[in-house]
Short mmCIF file of N, CA and C in Angstrom, two decimals:
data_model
loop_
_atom_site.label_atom_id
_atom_site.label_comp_id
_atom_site.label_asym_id
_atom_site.label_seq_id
_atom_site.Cartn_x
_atom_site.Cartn_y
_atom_site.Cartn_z
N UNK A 1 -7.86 -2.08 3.66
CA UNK A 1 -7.14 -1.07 4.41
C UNK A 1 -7.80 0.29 4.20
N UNK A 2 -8.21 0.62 2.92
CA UNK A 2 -9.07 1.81 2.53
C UNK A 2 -10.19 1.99 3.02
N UNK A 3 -10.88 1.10 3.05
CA UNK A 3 -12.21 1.30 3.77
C UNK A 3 -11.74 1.33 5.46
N UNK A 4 -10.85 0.47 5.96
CA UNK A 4 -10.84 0.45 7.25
C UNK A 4 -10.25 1.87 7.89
N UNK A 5 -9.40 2.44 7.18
CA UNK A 5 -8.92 4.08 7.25
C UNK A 5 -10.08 4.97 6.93
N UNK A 6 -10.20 5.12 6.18
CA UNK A 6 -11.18 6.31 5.50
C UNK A 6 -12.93 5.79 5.76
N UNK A 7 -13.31 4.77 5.59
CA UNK A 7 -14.59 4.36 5.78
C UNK A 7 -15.49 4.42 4.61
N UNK A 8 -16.69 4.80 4.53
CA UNK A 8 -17.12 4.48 2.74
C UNK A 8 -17.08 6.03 1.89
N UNK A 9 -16.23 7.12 2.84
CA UNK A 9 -15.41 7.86 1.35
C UNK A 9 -14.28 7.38 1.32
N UNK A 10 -14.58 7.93 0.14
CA UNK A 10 -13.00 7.83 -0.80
C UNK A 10 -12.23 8.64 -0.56
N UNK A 11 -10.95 8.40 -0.17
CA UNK A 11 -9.64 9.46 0.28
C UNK A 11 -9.15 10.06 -0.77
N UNK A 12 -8.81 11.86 -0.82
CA UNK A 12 -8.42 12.36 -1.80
C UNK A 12 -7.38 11.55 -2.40
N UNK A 13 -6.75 11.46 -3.38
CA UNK A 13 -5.59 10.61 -4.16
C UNK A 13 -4.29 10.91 -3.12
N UNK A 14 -4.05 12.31 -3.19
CA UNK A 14 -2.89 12.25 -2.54
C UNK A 14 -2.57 12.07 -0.99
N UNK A 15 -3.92 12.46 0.05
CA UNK A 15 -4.09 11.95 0.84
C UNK A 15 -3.68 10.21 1.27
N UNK A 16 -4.10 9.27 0.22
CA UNK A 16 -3.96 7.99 -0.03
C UNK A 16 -2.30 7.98 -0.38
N UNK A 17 -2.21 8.25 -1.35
CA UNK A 17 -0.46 8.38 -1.68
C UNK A 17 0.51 8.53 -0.81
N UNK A 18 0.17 10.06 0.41
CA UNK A 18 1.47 9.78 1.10
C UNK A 18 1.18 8.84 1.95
N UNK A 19 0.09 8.54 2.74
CA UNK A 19 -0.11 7.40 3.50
C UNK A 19 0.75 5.77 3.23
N UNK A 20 0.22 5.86 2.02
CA UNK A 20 1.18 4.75 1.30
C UNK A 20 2.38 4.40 1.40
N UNK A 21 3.03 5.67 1.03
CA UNK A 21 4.65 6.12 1.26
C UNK A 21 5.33 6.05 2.39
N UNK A 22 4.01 7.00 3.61
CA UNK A 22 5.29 6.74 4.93
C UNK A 22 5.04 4.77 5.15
N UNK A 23 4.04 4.16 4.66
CA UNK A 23 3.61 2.90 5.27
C UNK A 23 5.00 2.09 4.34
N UNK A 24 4.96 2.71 3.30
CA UNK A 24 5.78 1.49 2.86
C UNK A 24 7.71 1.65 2.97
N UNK A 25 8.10 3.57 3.96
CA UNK A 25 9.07 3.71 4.32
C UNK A 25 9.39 2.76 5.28
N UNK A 26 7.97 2.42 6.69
CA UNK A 26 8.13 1.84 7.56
C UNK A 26 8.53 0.32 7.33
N UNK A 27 7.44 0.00 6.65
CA UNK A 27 7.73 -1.89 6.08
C UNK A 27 8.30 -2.25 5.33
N UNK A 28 8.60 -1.57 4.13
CA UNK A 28 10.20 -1.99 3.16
C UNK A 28 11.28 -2.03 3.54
N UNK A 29 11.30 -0.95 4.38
CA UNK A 29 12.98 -0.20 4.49
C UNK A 29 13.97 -1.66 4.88
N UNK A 30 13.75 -2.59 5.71
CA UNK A 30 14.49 -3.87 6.44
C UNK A 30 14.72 -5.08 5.28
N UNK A 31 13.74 -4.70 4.40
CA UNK A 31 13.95 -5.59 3.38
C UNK A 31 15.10 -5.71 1.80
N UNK A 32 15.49 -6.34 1.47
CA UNK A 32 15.86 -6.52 0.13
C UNK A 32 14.71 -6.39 -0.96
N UNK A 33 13.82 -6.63 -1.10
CA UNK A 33 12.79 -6.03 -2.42
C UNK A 33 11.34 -5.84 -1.15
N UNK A 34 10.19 -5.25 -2.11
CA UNK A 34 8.97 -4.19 -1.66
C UNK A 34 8.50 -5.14 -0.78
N UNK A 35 7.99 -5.03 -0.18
CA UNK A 35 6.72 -6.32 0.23
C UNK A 35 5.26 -5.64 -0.06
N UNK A 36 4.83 -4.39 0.20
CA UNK A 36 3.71 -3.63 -0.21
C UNK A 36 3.74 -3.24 -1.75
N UNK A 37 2.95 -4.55 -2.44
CA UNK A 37 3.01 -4.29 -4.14
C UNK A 37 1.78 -3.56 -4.20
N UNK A 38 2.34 -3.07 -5.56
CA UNK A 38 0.65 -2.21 -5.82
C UNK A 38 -0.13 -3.04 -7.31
N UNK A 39 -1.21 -3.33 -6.83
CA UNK A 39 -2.13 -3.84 -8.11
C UNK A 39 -3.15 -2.65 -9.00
N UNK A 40 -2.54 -2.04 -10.23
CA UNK A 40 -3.02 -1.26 -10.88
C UNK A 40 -4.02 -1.42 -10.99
N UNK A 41 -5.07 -0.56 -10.35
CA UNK A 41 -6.62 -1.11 -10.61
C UNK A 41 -7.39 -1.61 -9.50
N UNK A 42 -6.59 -2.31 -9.19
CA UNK A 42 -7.35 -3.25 -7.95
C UNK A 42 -7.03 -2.22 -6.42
N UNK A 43 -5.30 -2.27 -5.95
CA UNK A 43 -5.03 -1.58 -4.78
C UNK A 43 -3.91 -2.11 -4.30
N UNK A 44 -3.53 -2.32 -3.49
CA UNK A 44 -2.56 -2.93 -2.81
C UNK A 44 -2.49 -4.35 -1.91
N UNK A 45 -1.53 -4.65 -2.12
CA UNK A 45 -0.89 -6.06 -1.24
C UNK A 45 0.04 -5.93 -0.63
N UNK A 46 0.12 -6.95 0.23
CA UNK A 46 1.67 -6.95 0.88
C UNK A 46 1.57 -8.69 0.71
N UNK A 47 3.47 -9.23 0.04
CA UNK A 47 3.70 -10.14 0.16
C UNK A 47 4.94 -10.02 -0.32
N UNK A 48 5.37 -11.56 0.26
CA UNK A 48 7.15 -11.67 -0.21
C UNK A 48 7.76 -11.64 -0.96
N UNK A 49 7.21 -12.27 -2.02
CA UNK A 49 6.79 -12.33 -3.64
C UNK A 49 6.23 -12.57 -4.65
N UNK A 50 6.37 -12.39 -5.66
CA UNK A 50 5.29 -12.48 -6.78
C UNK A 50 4.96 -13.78 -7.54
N UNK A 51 3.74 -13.46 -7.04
CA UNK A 51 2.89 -15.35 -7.85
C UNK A 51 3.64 -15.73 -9.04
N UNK A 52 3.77 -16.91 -8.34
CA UNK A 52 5.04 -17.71 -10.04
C UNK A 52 3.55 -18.30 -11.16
#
């Protein structure tokens, strides 16, 4: 998603952050828990839930 937004720079942090935020106002909000998890390090996912 980062590269496909921004391309091969890197988006200031907070630039990235609120992006995040309105994305995950739009796609959480209908749900009972997140679907856009965040992987410390790695980046982000979206799924239903978490690998058993």
């Amino acid at each position: 998603l980062e590269t496909r937004v921004w391309g091969e720079e890197l988006p200031d942090s907070d630039s990235l952050r609120v992006h995040i935020h309105g994305l995950r106002a739009a796609v959480d909000k209908p749900f009972d828990k997140a679907l856009i998890q965040t992987r410390h390090g790695i980046g982000y996912r979206i799924a239903d839930s978490e690998p058993v």
